[in-house]
PDB file of C-alpha atoms and ligand atoms in Angstrom:
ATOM      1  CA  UNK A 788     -12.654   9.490 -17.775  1.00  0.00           C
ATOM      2  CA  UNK A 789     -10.838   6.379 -18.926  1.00  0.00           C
ATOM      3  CA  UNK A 790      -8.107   5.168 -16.126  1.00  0.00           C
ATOM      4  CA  UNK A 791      -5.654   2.051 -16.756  1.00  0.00           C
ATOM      5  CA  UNK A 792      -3.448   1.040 -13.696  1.00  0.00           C
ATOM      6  CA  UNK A 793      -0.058  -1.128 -13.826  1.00  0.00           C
ATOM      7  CA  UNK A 794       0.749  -3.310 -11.226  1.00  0.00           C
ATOM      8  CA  UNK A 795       2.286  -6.189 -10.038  1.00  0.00           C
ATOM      9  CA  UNK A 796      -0.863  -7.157  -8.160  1.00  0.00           C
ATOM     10  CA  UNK A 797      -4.084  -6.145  -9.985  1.00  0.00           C
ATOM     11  CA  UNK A 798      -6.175  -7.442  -7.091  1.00  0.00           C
ATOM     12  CA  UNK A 799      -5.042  -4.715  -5.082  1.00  0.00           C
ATOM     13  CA  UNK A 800      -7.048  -2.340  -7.059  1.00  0.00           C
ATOM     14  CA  UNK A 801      -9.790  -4.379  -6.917  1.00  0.00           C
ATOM     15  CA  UNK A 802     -11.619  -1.782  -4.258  1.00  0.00           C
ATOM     16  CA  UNK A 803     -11.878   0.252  -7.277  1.00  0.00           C
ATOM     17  CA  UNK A 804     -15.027  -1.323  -7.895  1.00  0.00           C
ATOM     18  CA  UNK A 805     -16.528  -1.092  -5.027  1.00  0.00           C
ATOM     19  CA  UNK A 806     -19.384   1.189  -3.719  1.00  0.00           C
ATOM     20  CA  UNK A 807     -19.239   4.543  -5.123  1.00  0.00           C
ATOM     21  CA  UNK A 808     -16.451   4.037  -7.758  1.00  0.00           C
ATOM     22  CA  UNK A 809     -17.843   0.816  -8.632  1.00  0.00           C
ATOM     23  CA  UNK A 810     -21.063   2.954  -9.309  1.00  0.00           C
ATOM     24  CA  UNK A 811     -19.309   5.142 -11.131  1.00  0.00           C
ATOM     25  CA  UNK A 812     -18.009   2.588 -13.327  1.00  0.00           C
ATOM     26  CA  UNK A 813     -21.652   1.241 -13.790  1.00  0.00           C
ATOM     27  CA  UNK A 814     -23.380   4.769 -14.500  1.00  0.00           C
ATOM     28  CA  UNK A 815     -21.021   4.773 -17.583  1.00  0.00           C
ATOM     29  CA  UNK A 816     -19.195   8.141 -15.630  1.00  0.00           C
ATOM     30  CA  UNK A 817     -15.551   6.425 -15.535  1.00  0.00           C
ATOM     31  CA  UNK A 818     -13.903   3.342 -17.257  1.00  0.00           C
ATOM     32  CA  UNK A 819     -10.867   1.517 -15.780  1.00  0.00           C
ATOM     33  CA  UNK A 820      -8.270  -1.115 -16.839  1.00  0.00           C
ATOM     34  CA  UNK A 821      -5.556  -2.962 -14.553  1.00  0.00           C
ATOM     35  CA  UNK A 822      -3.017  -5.042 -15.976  1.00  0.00           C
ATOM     36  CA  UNK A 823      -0.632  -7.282 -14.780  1.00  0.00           C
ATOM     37  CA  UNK A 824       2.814  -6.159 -15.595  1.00  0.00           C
ATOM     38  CA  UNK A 825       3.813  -9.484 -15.709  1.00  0.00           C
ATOM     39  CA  UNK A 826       2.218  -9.957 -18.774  1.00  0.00           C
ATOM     40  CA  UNK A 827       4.886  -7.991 -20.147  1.00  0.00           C
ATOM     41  CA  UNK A 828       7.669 -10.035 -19.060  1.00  0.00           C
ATOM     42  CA  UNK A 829      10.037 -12.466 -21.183  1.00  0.00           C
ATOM     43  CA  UNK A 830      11.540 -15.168 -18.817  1.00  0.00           C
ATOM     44  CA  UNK A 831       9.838 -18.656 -17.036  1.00  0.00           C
ATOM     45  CA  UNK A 832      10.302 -16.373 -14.037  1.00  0.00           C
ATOM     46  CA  UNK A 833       8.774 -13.775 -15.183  1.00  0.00           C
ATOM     47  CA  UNK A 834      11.222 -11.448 -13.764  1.00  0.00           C
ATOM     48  CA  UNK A 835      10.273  -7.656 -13.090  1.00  0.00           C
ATOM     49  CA  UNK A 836      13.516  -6.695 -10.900  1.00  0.00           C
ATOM     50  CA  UNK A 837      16.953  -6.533 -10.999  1.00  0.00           C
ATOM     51  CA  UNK A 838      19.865  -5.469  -8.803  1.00  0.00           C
ATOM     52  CA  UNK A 839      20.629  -1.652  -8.854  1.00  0.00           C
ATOM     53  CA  UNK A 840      23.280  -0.457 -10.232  1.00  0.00           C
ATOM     54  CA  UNK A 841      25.523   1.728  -8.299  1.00  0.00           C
ATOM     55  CA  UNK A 842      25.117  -1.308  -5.472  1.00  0.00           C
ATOM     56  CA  UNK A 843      22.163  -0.261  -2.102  1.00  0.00           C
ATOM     57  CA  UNK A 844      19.589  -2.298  -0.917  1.00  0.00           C
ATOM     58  CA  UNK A 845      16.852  -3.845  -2.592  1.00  0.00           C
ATOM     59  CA  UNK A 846      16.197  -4.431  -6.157  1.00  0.00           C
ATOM     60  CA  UNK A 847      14.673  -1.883  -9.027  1.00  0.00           C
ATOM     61  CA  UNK A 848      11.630  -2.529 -11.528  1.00  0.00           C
ATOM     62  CA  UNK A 849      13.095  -3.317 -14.988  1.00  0.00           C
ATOM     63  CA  UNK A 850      13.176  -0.772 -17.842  1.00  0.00           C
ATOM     64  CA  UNK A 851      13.140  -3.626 -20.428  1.00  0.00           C
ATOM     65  CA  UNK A 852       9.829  -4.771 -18.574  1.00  0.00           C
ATOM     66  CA  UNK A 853       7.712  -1.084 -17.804  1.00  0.00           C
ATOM     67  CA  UNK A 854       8.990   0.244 -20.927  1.00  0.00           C
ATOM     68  CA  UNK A 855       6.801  -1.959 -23.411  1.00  0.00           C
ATOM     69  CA  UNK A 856       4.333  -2.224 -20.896  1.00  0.00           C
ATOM     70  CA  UNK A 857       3.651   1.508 -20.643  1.00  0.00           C
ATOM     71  CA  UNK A 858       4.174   1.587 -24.329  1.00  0.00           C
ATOM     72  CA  UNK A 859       0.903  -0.791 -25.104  1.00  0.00           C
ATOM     73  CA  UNK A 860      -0.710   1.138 -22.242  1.00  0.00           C
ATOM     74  CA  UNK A 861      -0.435   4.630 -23.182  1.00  0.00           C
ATOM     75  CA  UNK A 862      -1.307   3.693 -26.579  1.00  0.00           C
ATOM     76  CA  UNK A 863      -4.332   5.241 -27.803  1.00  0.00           C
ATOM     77  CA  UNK A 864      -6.637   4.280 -31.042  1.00  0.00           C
ATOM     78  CA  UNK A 865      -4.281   4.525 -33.961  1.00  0.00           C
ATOM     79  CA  UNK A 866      -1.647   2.346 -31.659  1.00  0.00           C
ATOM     80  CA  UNK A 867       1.014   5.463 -31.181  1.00  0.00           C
ATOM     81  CA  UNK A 868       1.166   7.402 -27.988  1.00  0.00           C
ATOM     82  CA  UNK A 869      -2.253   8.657 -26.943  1.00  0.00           C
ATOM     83  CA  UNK A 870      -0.486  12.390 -26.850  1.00  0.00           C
ATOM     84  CA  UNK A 871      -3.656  13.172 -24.377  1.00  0.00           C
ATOM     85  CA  UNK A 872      -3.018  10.585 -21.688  1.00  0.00           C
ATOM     86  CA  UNK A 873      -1.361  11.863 -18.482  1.00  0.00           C
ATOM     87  CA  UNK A 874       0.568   9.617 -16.900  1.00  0.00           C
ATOM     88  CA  UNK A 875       1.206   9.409 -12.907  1.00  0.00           C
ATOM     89  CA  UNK A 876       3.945   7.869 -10.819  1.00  0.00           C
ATOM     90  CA  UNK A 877       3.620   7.694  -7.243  1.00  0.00           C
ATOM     91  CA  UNK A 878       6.552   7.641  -5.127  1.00  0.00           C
ATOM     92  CA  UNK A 879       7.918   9.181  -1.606  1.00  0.00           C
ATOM     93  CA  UNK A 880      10.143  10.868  -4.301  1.00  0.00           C
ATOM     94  CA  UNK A 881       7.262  12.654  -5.940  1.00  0.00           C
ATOM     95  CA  UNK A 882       5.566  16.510  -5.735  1.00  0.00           C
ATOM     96  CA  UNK A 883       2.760  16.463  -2.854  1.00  0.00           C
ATOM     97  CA  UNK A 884      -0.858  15.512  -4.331  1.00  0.00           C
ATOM     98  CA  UNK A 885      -3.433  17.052  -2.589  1.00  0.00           C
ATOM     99  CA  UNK A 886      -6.626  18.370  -3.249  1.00  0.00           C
ATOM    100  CA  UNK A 887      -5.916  20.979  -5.861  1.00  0.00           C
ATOM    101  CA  UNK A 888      -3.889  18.553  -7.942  1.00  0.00           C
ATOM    102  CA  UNK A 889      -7.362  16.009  -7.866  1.00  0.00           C
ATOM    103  CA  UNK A 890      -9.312  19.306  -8.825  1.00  0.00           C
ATOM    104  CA  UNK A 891      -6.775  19.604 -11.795  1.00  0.00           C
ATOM    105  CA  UNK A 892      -6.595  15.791 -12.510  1.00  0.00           C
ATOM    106  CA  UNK A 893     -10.487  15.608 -12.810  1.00  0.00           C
ATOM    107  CA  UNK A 894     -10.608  17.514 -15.790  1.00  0.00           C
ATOM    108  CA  UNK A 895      -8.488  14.848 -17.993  1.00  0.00           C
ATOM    109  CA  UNK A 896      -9.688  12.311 -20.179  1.00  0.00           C
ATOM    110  CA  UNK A 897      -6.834   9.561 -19.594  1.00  0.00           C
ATOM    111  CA  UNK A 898      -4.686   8.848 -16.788  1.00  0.00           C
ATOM    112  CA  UNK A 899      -2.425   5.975 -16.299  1.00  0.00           C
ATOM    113  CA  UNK A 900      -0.903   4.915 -13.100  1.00  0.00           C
ATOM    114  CA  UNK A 901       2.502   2.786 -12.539  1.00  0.00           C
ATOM    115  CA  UNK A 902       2.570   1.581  -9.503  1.00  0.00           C
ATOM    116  CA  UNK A 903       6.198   0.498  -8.413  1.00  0.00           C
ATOM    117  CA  UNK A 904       7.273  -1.702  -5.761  1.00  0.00           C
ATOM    118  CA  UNK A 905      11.037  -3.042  -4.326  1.00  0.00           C
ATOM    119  CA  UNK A 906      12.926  -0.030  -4.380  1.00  0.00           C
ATOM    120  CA  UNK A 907      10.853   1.654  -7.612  1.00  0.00           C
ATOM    121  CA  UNK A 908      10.878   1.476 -11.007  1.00  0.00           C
ATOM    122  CA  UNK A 909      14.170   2.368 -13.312  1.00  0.00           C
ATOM    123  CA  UNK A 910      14.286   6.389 -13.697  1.00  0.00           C
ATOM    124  CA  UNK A 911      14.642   5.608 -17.367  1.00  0.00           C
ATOM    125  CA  UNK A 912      11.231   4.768 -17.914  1.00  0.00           C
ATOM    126  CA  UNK A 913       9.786   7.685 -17.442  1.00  0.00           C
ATOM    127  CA  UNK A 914      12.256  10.301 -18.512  1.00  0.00           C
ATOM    128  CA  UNK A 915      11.468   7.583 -22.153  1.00  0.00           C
ATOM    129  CA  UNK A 916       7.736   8.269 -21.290  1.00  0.00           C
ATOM    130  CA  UNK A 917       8.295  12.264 -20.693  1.00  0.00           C
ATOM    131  CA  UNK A 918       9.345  12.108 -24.639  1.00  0.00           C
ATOM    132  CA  UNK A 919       6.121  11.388 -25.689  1.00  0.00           C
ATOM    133  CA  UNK A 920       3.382  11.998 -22.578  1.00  0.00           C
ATOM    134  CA  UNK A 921       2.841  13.959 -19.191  1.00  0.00           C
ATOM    135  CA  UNK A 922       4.633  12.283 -16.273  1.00  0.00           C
ATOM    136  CA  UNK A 923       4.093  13.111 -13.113  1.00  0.00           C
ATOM    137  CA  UNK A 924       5.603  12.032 -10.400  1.00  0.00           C
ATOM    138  CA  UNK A 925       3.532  12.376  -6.771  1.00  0.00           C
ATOM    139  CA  UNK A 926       3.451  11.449  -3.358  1.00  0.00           C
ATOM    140  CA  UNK A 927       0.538  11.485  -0.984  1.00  0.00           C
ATOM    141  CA  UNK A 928       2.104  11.990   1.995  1.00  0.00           C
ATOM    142  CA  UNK A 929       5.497  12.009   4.009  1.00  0.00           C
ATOM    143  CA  UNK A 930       5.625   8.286   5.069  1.00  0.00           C
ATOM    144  CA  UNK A 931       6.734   5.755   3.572  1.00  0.00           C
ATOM    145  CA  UNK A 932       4.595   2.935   1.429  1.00  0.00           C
ATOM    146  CA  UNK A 933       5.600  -0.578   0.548  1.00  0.00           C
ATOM    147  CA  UNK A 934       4.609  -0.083  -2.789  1.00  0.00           C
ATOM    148  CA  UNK A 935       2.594   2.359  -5.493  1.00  0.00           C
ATOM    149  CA  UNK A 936      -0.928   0.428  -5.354  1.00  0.00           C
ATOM    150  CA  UNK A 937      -2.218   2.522  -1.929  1.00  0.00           C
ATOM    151  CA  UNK A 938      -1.352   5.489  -3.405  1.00  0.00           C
ATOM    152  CA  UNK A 939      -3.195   4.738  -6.517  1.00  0.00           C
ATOM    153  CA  UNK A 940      -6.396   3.823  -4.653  1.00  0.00           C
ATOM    154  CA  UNK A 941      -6.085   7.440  -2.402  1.00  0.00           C
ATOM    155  CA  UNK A 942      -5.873   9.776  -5.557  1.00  0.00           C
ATOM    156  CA  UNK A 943      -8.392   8.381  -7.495  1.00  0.00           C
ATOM    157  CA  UNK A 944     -10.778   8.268  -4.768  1.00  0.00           C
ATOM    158  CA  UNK A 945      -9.850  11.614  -4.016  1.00  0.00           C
ATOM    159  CA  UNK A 946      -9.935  12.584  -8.363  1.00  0.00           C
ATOM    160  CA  UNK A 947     -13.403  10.604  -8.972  1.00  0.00           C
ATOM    161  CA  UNK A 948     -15.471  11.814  -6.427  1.00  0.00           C
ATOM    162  CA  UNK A 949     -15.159  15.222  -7.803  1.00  0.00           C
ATOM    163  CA  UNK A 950     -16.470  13.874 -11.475  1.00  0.00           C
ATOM    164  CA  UNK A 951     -20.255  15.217 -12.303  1.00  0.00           C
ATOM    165  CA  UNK A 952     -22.430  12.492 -11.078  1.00  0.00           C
ATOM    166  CA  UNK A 953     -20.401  10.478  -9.124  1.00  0.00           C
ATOM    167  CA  UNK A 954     -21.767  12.384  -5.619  1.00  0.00           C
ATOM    168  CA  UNK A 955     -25.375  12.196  -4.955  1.00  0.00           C
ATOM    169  CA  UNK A 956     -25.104  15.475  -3.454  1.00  0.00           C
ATOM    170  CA  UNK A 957     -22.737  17.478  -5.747  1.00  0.00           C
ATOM    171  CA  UNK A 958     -22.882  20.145  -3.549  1.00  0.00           C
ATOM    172  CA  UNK A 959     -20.452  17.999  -0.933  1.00  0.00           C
ATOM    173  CA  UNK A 960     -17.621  18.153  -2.617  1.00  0.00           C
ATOM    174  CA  UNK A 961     -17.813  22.165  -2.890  1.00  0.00           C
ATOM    175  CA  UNK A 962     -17.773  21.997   1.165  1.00  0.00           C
ATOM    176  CA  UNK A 963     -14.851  19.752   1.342  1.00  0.00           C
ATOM    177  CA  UNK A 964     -11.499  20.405   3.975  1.00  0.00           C
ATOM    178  CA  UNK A 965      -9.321  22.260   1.123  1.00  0.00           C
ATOM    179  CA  UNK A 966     -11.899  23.340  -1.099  1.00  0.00           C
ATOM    180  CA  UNK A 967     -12.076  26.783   0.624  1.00  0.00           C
ATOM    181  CA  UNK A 968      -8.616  26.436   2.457  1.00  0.00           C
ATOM    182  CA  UNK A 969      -9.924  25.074   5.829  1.00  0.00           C
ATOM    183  CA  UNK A 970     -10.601  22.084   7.299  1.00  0.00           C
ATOM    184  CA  UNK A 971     -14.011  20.857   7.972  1.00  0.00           C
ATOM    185  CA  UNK A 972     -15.782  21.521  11.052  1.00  0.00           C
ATOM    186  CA  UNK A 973     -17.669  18.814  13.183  1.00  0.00           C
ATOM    187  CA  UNK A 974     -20.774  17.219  11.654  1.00  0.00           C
ATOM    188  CA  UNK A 975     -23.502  15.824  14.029  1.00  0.00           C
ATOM    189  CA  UNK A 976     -26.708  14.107  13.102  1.00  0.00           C
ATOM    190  CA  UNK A 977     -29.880  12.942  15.695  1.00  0.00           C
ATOM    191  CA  UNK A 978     -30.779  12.566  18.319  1.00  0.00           C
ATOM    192  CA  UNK A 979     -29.869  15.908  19.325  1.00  0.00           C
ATOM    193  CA  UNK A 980     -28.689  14.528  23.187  1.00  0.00           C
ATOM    194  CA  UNK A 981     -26.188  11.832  22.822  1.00  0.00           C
ATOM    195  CA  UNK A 982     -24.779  10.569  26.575  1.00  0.00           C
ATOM    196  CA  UNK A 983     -25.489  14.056  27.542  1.00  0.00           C
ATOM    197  CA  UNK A 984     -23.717  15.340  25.020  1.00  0.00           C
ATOM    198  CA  UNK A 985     -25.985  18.127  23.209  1.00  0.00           C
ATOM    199  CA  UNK A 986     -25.725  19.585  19.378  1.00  0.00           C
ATOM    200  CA  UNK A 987     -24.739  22.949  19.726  1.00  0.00           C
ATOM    201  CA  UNK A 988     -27.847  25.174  19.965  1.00  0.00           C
ATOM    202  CA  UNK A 989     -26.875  27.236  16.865  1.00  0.00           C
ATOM    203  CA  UNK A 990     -27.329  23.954  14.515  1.00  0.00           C
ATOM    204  CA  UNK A 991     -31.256  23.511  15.786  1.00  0.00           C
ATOM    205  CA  UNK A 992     -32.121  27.359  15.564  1.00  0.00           C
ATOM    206  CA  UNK A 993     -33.104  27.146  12.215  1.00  0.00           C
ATOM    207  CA  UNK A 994     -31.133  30.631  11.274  1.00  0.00           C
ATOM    208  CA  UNK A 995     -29.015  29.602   8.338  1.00  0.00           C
ATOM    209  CA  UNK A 996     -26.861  32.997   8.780  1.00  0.00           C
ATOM    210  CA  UNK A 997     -26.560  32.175  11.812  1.00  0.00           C
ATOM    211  CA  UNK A 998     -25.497  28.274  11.040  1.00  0.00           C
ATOM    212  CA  UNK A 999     -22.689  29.421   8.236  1.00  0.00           C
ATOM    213  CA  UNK A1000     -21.418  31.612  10.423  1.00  0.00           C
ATOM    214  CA  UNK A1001     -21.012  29.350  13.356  1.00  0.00           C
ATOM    215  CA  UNK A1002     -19.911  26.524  10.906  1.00  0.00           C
ATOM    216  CA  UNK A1003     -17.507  29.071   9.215  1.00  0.00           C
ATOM    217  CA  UNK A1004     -15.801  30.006  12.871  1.00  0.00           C
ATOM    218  CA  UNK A1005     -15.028  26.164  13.736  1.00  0.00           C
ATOM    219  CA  UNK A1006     -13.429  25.451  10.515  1.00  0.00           C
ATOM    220  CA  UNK A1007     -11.069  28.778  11.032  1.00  0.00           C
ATOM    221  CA  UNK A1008     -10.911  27.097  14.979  1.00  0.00           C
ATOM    222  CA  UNK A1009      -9.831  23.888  14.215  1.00  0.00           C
ATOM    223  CA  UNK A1010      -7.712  24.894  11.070  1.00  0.00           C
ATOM    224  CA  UNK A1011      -5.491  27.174  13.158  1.00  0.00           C
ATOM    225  CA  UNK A1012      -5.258  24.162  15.758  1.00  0.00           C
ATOM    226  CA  UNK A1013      -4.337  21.447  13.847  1.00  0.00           C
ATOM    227  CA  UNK A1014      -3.225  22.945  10.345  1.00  0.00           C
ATOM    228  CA  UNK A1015      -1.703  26.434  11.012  1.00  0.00           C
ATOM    229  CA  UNK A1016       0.328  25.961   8.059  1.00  0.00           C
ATOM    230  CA  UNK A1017      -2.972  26.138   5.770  1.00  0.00           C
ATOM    231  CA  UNK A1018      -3.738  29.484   6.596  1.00  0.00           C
ATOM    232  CA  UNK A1019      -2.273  32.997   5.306  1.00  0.00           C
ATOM    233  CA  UNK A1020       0.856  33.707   6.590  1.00  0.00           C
ATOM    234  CA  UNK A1021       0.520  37.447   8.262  1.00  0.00           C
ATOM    235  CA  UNK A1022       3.206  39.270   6.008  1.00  0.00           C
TER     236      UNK A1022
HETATM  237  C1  LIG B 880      12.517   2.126   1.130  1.00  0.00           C
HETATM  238  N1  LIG B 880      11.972   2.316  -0.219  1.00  0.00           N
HETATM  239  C2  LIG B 880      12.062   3.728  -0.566  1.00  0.00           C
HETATM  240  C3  LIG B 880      11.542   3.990  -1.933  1.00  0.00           C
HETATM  241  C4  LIG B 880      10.102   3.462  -2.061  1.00  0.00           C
HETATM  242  C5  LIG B 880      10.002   2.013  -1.680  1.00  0.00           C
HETATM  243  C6  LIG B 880       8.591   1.488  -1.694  1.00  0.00           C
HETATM  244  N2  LIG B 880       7.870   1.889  -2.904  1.00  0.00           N
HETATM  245  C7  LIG B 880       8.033   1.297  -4.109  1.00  0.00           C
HETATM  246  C8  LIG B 880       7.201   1.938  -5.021  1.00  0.00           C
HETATM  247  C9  LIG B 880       6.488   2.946  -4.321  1.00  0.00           C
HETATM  248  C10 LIG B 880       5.548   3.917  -4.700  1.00  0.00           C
HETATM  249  C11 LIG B 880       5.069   4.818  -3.759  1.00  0.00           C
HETATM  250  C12 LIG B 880       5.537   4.764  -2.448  1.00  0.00           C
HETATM  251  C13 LIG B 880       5.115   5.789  -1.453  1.00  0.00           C
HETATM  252  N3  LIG B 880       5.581   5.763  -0.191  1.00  0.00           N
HETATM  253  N4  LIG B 880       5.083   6.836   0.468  1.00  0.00           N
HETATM  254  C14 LIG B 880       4.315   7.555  -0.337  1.00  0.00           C
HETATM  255  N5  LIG B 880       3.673   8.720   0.002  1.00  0.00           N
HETATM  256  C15 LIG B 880       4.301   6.912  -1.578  1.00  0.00           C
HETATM  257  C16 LIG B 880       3.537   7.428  -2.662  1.00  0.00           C
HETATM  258  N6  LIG B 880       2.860   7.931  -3.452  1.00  0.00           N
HETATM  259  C17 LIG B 880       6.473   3.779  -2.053  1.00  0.00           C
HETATM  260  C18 LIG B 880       6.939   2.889  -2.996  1.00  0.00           C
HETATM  261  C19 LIG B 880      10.569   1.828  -0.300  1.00  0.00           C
END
């Protein structure tokens, strides 16, 4: 999977290269670019904002900036559009990405990221984009970011981790909160007494029935306490 990230400050993404995704990189499994956008600017200022139009606070990411930026980026070999490359915009703004969408995103060969700052990027850009590529347009959560870069970091964590190889165990990722609809339950590890605080019995008996079942029960438990609206509504 090749993945190319525009932002105003490419050593925010730097933790992209870090531990496991920086393995990942290594191992050959994922290949990623981050460019400046100000490399695409004209001026001595290198201006990437301007006033809105229509008056409000803050300022908006320039068209005339993002727009040959995300051309050169979502070019592919031939130098036209790469028609395969999906490109993603996060913003409070956007559709919710969760864990289905990563499932979804994992199987694509090229994604690009714009991250915005100030008050975002020019609408324009993408509905030019949406001629010519996938655009989606996602947020991660309902809160509100200073800019796109966090939200980059979150989804491909959450995207790359599902990749073949990229897990030690690739049976972890099958037992994930959200793969089956639940949350995780706890996890504990040794010793099995802890400040007299024991394991629960079930986890040392050895009966892997048993074990699933048990396991099973707390993530129903603690789903119904702290994410109700994850489960089946009754009609
Ligand atoms: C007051 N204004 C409102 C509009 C957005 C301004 C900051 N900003 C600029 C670019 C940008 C990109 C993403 C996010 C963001 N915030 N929350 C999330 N879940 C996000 C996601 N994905 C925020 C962003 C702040």
């Amino acid at each position: 999977m090749r993945l190319d990230v525009v932002t105003i400050f490419p050593e925010y993404l730097e933790p992209l290269r870090v531990a496991l995704l920086g393995k990942a990189i290594d191992k050959g499994l994922i290949s990623v670019g981050v460019h400046n956008l100000r490399d695409w600017t004209h001026d001595v200022h290198k201006a990437v904002d301007d006033a809105p139009y229509g008056g409000g606070p803050g300022m908006v990411m320039k068209p005339t900036v993002w727009g040959p930026a995300l051309d050169d980026v979502l070019a592919g070999p031939d130098g036209g559009t790469d028609p395969d490359v999906l490109l993603v915009v996060p913003t409070p703004a956007g559709r919710r990405f969760d864990q289905a969408t990563a499932q979804r995103w994992s199987k694509e060969k090229r994604i690009v990221f714009a991250c915005g700052r100030y008050e975002g990027i020019d609408q324009r850009v993408f509905d030019d984009a949406a001629r010519r590529v996938r655009v989606e347009e996602v947020s991660i959560g309902d809160y509100v970011l200073i800019g796109g870069e966090v939200a980059v970091l979150v989804m491909v964590e959450a995207v790359v981790r599902l990749l073949p190889g990229v897990l030690g165990n690739q049976q972890s990722h099958q037992e994930d909160s959200f793969s089956d609809g639940l949350l995780e339950g706890p996890s504990y590890t040794r010793p099995a007494v802890w400040r007299d605080l024991e394991v629960p019995p079930v986890l040392l008996s050895g009966d892997h029935g048993k074990v699933a079942r048990w396991r099973h029960e707390q993530s129903l438990e603690r789903t119904r306490d702290r994410r109700p609206d994850l489960l089946p509504s009754d009609d």
